mmCIF file of N, CA and C in Angstrom:
data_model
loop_
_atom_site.group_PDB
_atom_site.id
_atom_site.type_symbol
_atom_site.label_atom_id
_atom_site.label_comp_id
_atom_site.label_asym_id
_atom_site.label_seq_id
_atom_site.Cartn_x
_atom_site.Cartn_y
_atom_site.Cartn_z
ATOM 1 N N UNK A 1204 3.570 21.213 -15.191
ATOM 2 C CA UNK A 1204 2.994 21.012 -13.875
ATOM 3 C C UNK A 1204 1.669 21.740 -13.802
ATOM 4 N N UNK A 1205 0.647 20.899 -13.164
ATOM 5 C CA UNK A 1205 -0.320 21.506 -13.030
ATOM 6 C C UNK A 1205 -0.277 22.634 -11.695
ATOM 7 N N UNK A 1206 -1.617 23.568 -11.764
ATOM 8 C CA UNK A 1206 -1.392 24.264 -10.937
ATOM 9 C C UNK A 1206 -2.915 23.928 -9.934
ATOM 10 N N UNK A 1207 -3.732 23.319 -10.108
ATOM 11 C CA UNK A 1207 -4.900 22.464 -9.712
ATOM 12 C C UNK A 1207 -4.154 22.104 -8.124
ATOM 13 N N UNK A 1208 -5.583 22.248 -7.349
ATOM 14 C CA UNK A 1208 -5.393 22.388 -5.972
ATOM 15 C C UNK A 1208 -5.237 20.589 -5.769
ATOM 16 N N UNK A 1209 -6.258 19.988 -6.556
ATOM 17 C CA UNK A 1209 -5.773 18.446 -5.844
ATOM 18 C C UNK A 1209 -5.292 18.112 -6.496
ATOM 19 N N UNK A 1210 -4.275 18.457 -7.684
ATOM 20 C CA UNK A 1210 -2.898 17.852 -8.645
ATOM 21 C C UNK A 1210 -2.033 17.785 -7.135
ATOM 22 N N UNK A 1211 -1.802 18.854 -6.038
ATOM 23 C CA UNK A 1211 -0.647 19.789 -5.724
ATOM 24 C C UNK A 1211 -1.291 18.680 -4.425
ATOM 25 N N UNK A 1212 -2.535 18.592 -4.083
ATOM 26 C CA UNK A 1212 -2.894 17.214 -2.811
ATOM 27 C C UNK A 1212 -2.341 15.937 -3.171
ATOM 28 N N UNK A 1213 -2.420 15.431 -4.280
ATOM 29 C CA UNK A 1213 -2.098 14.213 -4.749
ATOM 30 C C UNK A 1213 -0.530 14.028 -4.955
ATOM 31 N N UNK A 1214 0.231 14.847 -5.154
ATOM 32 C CA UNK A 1214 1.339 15.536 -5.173
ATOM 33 C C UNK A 1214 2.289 14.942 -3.626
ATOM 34 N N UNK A 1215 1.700 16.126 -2.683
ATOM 35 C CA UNK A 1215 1.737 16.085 -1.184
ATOM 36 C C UNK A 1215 1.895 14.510 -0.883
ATOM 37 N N UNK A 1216 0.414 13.875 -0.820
ATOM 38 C CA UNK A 1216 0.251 12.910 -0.207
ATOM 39 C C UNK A 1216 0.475 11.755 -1.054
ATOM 40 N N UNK A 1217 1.379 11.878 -2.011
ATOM 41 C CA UNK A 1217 1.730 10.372 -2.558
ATOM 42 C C UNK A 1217 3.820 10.583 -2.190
ATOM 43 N N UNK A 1218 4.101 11.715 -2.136
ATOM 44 C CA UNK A 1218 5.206 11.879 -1.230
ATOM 45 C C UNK A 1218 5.289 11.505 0.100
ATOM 46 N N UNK A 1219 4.657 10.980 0.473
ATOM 47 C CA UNK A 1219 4.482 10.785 2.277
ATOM 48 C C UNK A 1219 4.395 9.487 2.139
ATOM 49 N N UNK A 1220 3.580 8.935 0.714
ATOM 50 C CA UNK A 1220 3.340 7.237 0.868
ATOM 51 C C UNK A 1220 4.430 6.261 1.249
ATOM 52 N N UNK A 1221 4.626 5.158 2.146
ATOM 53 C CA UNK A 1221 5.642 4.513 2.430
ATOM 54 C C UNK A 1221 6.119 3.879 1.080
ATOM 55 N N UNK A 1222 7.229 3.175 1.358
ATOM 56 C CA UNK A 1222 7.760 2.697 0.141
ATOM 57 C C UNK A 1222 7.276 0.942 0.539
ATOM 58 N N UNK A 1223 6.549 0.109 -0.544
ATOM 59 C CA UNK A 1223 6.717 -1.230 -0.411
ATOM 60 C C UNK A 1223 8.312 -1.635 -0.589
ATOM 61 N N UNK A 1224 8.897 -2.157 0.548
ATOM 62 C CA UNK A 1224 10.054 -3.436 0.724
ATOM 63 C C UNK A 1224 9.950 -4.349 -0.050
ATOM 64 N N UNK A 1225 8.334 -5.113 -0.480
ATOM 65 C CA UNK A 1225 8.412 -6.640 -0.670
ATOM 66 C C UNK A 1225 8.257 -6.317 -2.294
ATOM 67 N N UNK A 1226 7.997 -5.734 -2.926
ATOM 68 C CA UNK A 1226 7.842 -4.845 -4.574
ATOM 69 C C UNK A 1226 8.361 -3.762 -4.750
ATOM 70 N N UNK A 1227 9.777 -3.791 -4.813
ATOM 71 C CA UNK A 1227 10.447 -2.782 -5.052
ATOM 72 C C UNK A 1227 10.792 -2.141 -6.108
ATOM 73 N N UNK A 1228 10.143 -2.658 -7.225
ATOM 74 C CA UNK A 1228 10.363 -2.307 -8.915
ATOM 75 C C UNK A 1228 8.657 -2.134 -9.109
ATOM 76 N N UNK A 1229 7.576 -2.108 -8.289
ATOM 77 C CA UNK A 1229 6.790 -1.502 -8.810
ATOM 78 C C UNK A 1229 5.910 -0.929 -7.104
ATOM 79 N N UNK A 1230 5.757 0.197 -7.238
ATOM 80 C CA UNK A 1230 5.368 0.694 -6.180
ATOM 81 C C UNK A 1230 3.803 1.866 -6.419
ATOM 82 N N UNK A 1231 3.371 1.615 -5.235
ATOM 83 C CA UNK A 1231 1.956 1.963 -5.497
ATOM 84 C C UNK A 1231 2.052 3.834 -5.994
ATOM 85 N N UNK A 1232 2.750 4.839 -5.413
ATOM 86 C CA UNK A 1232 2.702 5.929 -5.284
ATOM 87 C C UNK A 1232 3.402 6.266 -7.110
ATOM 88 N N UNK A 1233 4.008 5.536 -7.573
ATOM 89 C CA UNK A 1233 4.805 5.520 -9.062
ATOM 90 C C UNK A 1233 3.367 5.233 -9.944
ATOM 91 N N UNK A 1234 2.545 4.304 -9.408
ATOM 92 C CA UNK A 1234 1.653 3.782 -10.556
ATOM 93 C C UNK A 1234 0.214 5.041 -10.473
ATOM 94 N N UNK A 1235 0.103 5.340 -9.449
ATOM 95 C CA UNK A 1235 -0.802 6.702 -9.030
ATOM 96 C C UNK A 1235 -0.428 7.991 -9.839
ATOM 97 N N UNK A 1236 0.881 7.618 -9.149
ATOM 98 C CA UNK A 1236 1.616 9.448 -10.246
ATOM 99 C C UNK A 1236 1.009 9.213 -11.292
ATOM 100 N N UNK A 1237 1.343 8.220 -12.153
ATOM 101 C CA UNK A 1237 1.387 8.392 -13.124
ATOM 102 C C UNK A 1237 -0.277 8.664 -14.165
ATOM 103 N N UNK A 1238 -0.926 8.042 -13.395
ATOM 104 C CA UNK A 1238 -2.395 8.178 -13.461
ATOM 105 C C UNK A 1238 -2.853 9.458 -13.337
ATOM 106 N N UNK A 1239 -2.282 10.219 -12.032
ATOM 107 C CA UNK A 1239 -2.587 11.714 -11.429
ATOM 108 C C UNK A 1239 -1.885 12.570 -12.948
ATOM 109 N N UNK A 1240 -0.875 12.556 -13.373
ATOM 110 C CA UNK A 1240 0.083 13.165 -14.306
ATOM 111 C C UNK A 1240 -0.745 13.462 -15.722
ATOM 112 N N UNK A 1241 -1.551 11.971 -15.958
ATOM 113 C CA UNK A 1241 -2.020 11.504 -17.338
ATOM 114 C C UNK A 1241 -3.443 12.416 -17.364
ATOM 115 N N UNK A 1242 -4.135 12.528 -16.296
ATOM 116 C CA UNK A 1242 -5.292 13.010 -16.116
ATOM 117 C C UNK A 1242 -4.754 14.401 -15.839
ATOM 118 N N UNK A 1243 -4.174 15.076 -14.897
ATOM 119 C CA UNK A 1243 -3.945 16.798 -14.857
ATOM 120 C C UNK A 1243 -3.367 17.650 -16.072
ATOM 121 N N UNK A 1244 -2.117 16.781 -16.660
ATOM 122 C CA UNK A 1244 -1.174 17.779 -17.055
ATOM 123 C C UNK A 1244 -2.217 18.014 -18.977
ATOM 124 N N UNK A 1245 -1.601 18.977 -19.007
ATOM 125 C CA UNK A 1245 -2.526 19.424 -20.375
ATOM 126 C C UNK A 1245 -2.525 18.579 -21.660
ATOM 127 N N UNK A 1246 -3.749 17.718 -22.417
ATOM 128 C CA UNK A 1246 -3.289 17.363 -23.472
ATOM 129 C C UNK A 1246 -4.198 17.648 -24.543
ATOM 130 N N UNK A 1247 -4.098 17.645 -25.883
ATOM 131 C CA UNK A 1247 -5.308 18.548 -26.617
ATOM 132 C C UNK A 1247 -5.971 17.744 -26.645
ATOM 133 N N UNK A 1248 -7.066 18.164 -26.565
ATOM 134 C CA UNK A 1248 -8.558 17.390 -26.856
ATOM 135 C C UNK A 1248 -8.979 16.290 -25.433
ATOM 136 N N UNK A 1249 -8.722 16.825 -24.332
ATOM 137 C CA UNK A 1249 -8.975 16.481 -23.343
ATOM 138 C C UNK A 1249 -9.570 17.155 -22.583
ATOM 139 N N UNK A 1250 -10.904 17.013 -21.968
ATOM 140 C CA UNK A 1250 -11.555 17.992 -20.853
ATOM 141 C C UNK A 1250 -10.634 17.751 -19.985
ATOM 142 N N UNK A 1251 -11.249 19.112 -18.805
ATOM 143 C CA UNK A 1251 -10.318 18.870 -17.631
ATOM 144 C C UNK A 1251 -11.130 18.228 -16.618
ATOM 145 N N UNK A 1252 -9.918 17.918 -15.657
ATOM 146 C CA UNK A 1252 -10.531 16.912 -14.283
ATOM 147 C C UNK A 1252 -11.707 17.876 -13.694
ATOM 148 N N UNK A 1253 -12.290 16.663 -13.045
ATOM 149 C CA UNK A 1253 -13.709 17.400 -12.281
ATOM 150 C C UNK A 1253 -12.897 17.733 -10.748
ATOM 151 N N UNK A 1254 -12.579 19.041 -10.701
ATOM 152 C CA UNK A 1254 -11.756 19.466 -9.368
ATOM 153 C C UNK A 1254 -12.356 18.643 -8.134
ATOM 154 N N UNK A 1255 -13.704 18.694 -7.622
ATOM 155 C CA UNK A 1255 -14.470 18.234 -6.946
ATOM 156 C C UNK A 1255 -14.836 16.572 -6.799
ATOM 157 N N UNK A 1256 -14.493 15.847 -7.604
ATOM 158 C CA UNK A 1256 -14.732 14.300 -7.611
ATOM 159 C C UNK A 1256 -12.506 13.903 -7.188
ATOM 160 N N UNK A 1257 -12.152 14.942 -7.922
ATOM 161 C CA UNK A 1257 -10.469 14.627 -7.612
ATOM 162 C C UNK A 1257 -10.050 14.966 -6.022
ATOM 163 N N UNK A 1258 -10.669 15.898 -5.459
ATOM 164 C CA UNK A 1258 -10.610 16.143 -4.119
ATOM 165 C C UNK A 1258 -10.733 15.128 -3.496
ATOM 166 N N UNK A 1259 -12.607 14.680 -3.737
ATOM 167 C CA UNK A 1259 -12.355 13.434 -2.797
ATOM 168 C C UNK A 1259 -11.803 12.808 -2.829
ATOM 169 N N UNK A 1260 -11.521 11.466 -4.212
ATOM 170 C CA UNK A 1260 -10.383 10.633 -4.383
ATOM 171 C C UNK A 1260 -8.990 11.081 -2.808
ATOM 172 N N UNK A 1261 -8.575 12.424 -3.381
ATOM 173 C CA UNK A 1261 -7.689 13.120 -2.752
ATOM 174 C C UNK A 1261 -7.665 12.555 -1.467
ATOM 175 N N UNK A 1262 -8.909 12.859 -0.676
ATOM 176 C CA UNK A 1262 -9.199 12.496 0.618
ATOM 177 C C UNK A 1262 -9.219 11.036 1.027
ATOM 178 N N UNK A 1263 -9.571 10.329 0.343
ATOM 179 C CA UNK A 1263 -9.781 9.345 0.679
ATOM 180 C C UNK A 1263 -7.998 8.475 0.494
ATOM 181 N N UNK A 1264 -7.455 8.779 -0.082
ATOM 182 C CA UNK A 1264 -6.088 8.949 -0.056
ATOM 183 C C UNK A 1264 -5.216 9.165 0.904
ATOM 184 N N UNK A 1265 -5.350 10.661 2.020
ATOM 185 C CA UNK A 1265 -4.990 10.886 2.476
ATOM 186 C C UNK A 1265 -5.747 9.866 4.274
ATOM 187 N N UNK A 1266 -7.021 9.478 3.677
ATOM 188 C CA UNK A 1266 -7.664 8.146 4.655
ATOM 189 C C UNK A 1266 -6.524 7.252 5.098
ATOM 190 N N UNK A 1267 -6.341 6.580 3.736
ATOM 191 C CA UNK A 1267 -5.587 5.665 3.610
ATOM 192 C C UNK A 1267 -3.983 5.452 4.829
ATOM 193 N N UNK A 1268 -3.523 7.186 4.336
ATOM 194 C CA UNK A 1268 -2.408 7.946 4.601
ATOM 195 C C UNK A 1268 -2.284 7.462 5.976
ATOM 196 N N UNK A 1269 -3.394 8.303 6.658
ATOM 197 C CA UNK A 1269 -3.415 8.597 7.714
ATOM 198 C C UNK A 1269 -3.782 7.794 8.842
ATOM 199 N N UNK A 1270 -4.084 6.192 8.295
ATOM 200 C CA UNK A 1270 -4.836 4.753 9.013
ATOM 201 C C UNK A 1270 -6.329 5.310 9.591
ATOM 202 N N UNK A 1271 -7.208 6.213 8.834
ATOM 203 C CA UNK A 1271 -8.059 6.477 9.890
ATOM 204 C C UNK A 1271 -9.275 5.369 9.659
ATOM 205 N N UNK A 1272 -9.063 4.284 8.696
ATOM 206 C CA UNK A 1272 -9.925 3.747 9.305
ATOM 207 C C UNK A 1272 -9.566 2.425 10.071
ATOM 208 N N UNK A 1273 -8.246 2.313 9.970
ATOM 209 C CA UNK A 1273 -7.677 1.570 11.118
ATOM 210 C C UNK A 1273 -8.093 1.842 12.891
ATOM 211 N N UNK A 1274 -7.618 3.035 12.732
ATOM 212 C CA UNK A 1274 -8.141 3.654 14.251
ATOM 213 C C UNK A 1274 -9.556 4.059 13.971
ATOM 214 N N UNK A 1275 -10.648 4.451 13.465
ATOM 215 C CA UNK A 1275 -11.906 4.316 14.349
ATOM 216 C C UNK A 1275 -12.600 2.868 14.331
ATOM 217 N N UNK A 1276 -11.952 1.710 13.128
ATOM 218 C CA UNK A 1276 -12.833 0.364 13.329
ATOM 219 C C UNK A 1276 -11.496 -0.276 14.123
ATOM 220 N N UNK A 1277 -11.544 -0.410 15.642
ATOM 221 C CA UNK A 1277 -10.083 -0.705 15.983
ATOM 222 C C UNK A 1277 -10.561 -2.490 16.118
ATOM 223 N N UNK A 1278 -9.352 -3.150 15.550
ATOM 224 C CA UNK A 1278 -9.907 -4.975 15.682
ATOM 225 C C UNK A 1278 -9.270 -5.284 17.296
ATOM 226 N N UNK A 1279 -10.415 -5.909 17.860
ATOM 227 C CA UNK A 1279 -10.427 -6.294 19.262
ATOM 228 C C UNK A 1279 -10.727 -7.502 20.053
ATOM 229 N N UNK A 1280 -10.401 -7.887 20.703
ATOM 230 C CA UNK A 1280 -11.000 -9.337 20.982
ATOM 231 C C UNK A 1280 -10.266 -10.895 20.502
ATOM 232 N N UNK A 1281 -10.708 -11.690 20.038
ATOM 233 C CA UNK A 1281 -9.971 -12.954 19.571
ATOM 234 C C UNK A 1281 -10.272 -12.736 18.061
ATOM 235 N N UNK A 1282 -10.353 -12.046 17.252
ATOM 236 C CA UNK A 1282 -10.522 -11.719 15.979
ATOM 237 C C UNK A 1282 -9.205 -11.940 15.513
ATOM 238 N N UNK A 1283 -8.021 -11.459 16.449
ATOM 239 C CA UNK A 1283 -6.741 -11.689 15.773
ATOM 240 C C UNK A 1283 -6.115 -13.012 16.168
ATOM 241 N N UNK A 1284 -6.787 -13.800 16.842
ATOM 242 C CA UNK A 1284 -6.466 -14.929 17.341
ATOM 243 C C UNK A 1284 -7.186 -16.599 17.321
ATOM 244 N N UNK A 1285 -7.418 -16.558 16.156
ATOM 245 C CA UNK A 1285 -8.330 -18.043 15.822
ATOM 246 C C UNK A 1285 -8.324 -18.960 16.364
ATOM 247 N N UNK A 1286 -8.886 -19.686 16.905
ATOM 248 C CA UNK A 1286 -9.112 -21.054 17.834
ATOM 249 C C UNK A 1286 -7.779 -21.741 16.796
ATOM 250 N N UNK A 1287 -8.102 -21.839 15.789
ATOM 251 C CA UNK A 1287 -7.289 -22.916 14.946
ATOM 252 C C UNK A 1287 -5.810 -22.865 14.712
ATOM 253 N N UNK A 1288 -5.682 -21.465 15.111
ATOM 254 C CA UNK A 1288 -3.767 -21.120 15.282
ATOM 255 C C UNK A 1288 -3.505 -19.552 15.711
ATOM 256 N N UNK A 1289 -3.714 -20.162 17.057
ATOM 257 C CA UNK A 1289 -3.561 -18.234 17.561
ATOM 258 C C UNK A 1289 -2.758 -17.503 17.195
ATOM 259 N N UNK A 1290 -1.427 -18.424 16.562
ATOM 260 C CA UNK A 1290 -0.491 -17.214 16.519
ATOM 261 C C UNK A 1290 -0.532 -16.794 14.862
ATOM 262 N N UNK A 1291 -1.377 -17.511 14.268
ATOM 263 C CA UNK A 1291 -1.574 -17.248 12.569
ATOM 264 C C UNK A 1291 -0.632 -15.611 12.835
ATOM 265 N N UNK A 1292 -1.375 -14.763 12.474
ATOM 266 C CA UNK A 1292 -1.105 -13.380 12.121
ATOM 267 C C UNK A 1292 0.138 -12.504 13.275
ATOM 268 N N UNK A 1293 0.231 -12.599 14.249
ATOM 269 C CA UNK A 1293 1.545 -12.665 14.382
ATOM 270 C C UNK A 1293 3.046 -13.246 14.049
ATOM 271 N N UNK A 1294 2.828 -14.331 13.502
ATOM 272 C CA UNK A 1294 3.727 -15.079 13.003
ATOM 273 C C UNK A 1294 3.509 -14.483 10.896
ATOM 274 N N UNK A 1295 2.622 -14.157 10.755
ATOM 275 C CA UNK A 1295 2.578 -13.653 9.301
ATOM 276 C C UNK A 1295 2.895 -12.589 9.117
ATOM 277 N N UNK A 1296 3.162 -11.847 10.201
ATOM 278 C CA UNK A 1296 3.922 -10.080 10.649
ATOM 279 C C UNK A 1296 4.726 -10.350 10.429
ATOM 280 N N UNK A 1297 5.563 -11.335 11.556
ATOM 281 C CA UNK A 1297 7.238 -11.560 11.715
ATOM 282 C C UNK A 1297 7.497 -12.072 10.386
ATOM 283 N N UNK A 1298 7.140 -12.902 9.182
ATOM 284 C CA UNK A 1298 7.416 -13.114 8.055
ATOM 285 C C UNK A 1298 7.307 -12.007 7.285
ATOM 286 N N UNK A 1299 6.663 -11.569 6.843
ATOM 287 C CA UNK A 1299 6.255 -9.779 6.358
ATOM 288 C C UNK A 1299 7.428 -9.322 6.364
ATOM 289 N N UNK A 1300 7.974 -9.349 7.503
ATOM 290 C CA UNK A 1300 9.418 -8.372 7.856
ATOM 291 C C UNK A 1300 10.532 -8.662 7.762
ATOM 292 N N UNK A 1301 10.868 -10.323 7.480
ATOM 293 C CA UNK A 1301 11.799 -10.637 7.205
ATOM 294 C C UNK A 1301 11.822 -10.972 5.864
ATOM 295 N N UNK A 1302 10.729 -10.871 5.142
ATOM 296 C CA UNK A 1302 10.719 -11.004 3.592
ATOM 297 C C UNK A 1302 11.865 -10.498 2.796
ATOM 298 N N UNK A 1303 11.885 -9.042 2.983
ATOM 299 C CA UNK A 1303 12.673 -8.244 2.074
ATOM 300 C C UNK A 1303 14.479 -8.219 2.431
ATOM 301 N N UNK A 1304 14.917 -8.748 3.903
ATOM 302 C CA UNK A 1304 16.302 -8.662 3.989
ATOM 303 C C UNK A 1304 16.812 -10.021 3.832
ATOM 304 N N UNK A 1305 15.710 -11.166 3.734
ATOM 305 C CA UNK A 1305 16.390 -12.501 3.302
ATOM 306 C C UNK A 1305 16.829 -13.027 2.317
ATOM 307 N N UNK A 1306 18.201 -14.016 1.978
ATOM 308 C CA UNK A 1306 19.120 -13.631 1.033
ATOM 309 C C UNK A 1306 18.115 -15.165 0.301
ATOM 310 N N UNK A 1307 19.672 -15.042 -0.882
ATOM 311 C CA UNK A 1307 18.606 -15.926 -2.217
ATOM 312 C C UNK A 1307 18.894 -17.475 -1.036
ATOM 313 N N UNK A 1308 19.970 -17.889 -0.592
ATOM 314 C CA UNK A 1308 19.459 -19.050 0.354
ATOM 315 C C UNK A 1308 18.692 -19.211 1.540
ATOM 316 N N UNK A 1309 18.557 -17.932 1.885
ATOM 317 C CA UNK A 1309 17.633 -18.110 2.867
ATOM 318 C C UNK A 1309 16.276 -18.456 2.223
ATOM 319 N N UNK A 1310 15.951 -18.106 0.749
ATOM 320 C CA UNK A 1310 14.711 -17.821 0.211
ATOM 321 C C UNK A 1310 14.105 -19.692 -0.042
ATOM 322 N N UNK A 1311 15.714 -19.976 -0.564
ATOM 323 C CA UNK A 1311 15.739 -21.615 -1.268
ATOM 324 C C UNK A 1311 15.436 -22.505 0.220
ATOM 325 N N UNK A 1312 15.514 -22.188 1.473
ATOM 326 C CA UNK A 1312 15.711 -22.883 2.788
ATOM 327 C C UNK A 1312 13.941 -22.788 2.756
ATOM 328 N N UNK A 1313 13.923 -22.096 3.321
ATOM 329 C CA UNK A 1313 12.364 -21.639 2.978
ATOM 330 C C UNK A 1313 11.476 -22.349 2.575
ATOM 331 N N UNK A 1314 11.851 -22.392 0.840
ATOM 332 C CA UNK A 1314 10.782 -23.030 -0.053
ATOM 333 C C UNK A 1314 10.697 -24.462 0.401
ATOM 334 N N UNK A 1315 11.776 -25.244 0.674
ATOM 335 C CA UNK A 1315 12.418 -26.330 1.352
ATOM 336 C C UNK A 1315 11.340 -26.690 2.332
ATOM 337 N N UNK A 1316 11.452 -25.886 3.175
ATOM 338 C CA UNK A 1316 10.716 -25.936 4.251
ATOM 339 C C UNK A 1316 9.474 -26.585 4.477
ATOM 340 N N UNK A 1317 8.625 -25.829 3.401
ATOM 341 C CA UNK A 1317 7.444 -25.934 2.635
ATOM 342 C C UNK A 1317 6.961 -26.770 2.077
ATOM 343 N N UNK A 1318 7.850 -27.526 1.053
ATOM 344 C CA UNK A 1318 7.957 -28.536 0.573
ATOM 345 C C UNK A 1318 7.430 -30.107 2.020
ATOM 346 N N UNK A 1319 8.720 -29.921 2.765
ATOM 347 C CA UNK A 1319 9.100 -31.068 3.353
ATOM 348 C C UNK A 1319 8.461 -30.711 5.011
ATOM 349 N N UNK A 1320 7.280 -31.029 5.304
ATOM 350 C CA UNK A 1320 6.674 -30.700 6.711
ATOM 351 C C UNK A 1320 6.438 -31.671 7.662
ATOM 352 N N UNK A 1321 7.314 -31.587 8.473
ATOM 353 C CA UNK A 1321 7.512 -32.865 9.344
ATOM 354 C C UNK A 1321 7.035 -32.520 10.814
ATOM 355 N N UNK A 1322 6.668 -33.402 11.502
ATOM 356 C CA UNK A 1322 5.691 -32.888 12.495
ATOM 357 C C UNK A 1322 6.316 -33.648 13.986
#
């Protein structure tokens, strides 16, 4: 284990990362570790990390974390609501969320669906 101040940030804030539902055999905070791990932990003939370029990364991480640039660019107006199908992105939420608890026939109904569009 490293003892590096943004090993121990990257550390922190990839513990806090949510877990993806819809990719559950490969997840963003597993593929980071492992990047963070490959670059800190000691190997011969390797300089060490630039403490100062890993911070930021760090930060910008903890950006991510923290939605801040969700909340200061806040989306407003009919931006979420297209002349052409207002409910596009609300209706692509409610799918989002039912992705991960729907079974293998619900999945086959679905594709079905897709297939065969009747109006």
């Amino acid at each position: 284990m490293s003892s590096s101040v943004a090993y121990k940030h990257y550390i922190r804030a990839l513990s806090r990362w949510p877990k993806d539902a819809l990719r559950p055999d490969c997840q963003f905070q597993d593929v980071i570790r492992r990047r963070v791990d490959k670059r800190f932990l000691p190997v011969e003939g390797q300089k060490p990390a630039d403490e100062k370029a890993e911070l930021e990364e760090v930060n910008a991480l903890y950006s991510l974390l923290g939605n801040r640039y969700a909340q200061k660019y806040r989306i407003t107006g009919d931006l979420m609501k297209p002349q052409s199908n207002p409910t596009h992105y609300t209706d692509l939420i409610h799918e989002m969320e039912a992705v991960p608890n729907r079974t293998w026939w619900g999945n086959m109904t679905n594709r079905w669906k897709g297939f065969l569009r009747f109006k």
